[in-house]
Amino acid sequence: MNKLLLIAGGSTLIYAGLALAMGVLPGIMLSLTPSGPGVKPLTADEAEGREVYVANGCSYCHTQQVRPLNQDKVFGRPSAPGDFAYQTPELLGSERTGPDLTNIGARQPSDVWQYIHLYNPRAVVPESIMPSFAWMFDVVDHAPHGVTAVPLPAAYAPAKGVVVPGRKAQALVAYLMALKQAPLPTAQAAPAGLPQPATATPPPAAAEKSAGAYDPAQGKQLFTEKCAVCHQAGGTGVPGAFPPLKGNAAVNDADPTAHIHTVLHGAQGLTIGGVKYSAAMPEFGSMLSDADIAAIINYERSTWGNHGHMVTVEQVAAERAKGK
Amino acid sequence: MTQAMSKDLSRESKHDDSELGRIVSGYTISATGWLVFATFIGIVLAYKFGAPDFAPGPWLTFGRLRPIHTNATFYGWASIALIGLSYYVAVRSCRTPLYSTRLAWIGLALLNVAALAGTIALDLGYSAGDLEYREWPWPIRLIFLAALAMTAWNLVATVAQRTTEDIYLSNWYTMGGVLWTCIVAIVAILPWYQYGLGQVAVSGYYMHNAVGMWFTPLALGIFYYALPKLLNRPIYSYALGVFAFWTNLVFYPIIGTHHFLFSPLPWWLQTTAIVFSVAMLVPVLGGSANFLLTMRGRFGDMRHSYPLAFIFIGVVGYLVGSTQGTVEAFRSLQEVWHLTNFTVGHSHLTMYGFVSFAIWGGIYALLPSATGKYPGHVGLALHFWMAVVGSFIYVIALSIGGTFQGLDWISGLPFIQSVIDMQPYYVWRGVGGVLMFLSHLVFAWNVWRMTFGRSARVIPLAPALADRVSV
């Protein structure tokens, strides 16, 4: 009996101690982590959307943790302990079959895009392998008052009627829109020993380097990262939802002011080529340097048969200086 | 140990023998059902990577089926199968009847109820949070905990009434595994202390302890019993096995946070996890060496014994999978592999290459002596080769693909490029997965022949059952 007590009891006692030290105590201590500055609880709508997110296992493909690594900079600043104060259950995730969503509300602020993408991701990202969540939408003859129909491309739209988001889709998009990182106070840098977080203002060297020299490969990469999900890789846009850049008057205009202004400050409610677009275009002025914006604009002005005059970094800087 | 033990066992009543045979059969059949179900779901999931519009709708959406696949594999297949084998090992190595057959049957029923209820809940969208391996709503996890507690009681009580002087090493691992996992389950279920970042710490702990303090010790316990049994020679070093037991116990619980490297969890917690991930080499290399040295000079026996071949692959899976886990824990490599499909390859190398092969080896080695029925040679060969080749393709494809995925991110390509670059590897993963699934259908057929079906041969029976045959 003593032998049994030693093996079964002794090992269980040791294990209980280790479970306490490595599971329970860190759990208790870290649960007390105060919320970071600007980190707020979700509204009722957003919280409902988070439940939809959990129920449908979004976090098996999308992480919500930005690591202090170079390759994660595209997703936002590195996650800080205070970011997770209101996040139970935690949704950090373990796989990135799809992109990180920590800051998706800021990275892709167009709810119109989110609805189209949820309805069928391939309508806006042809190579996407994300499931369609069309079952969260309803097909009706006419959109009810106060609800905007989802402007689906013809290939994805139902043969009859229009598509409107159901309760779940609305809540989910409200949650996605709420996923915005609160800016870190500058004094509170990343933990010692970690690379510094990405900042909105690029180092001056990067801005000066490409003055005059336009690198098409860099322009294409930036366009693919920042613009292609709406305006599409072929510059065609999504009819009725996002305007085309191919043959776009502003893009081909000899005077680049309107083009630069739109990229810097965003736009909403414009009528382009006789079509009125309701989806908001985000501003990129705070995200990208003058050089990056110039590269994107030059890519757009010299691709898909477009022949606008090239712009310089100085022109972008001047437009930025003028303000909105 | 085997011959002396067999002589003693032959004195046992026929009733105990046939009752044990029924219990092990019951557990094996249940587990096999869950294996076929879980891996069928796996095939559907693999197919969706190439055809995302296949099987749309809420009940077949990827995010609901994915935890159904993992939980059914963990708690349906592997847990039920290992508990059944543990009962067999306890009874035989302690030369005593099972403490309570009723507890064993109730435990089996509860395990099945939990797995079934968990599957239905997840499919309806009732998830406790996308917390890896503890997605089932808490009432269902309580059912699982109840089954665990019953199993622990039954195993310990069986060992307590042993007629042998010593407690054979296998029982250390199986009793320990069940007892520790009761603690793991309680820590995971209690809600009052897990908020936000605190819950991340508990997830890190849970994710690895639910694997390493549950499947690992039980599978190792099966190795320590089945390997000497098949080779008819004692384990190479009993002391080394004891040493591996205690080091595994102390090192394993500390490494969980390596699933959250570079996360906002405290840096010391992450570094501690890395240090002990390296320390895990001690029990892993010690254990693997012990098994391989037990087989020394007898590797050729695998030509005649598929059970031995299954166990050999299981040992290799344990060695390679665990060593890979240590390597993955280094920050420099995690920078490339973390969050990619490499980790999916790793989890299949361990849960499949190690745990599942250990279970199959155990079932093929032990179930025939419990029931007196044998599977056919062709069935064994088909199961073995399809499972080996299938899992090899699976793991290699995801390891290579996952590496490219990580390198794509590091080189700053647009994210979608990593999705495009994975496509061929997803196809190969599907090919491997289909082979694995087909092997499970053959396994199911083999299980049928070992239980209710027509046995492939009448003799030789395990000596323990000799008295029954002579009647």
CSV table of C-alpha atoms in Angstrom, one decimal, chain B residues 15 44 68 88 99-100 178 201-202 208 226 243 350 355 400 405 444 446 452:
chain,number,residue,atom,x,y,z
B,15,HIS,CA,-15.6,-15.2,-15.7
B,44,VAL,CA,-14.0,17.2,-45.1
B,68,ILE,CA,-15.2,18.7,-33.6
B,88,TYR,CA,-6.2,-4.5,-19.5
B,99,TYR,CA,-11.8,-3.7,-9.1
B,100,SER,CA,-15.1,-2.9,-10.5
B,178,VAL,CA,-5.5,9.6,-15.2
B,201,ALA,CA,-1.8,31.7,-19.4
B,202,VAL,CA,-4.2,29.0,-18.5
B,208,HIS,CA,0.1,21.2,-23.4
B,226,ALA,CA,3.2,-4.4,-24.8
B,243,PHE,CA,13.7,8.0,-14.1
B,350,THR,CA,2.7,13.4,-32.2
B,355,VAL,CA,-0.2,8.2,-29.7
B,400,ILE,CA,7.5,22.0,-46.0
B,405,GLN,CA,4.3,30.1,-45.3
B,444,ALA,CA,-12.4,-1.0,-37.9
B,446,ASN,CA,-9.8,-5.7,-37.9
B,452,PHE,CA,-17.5,-10.1,-32.8
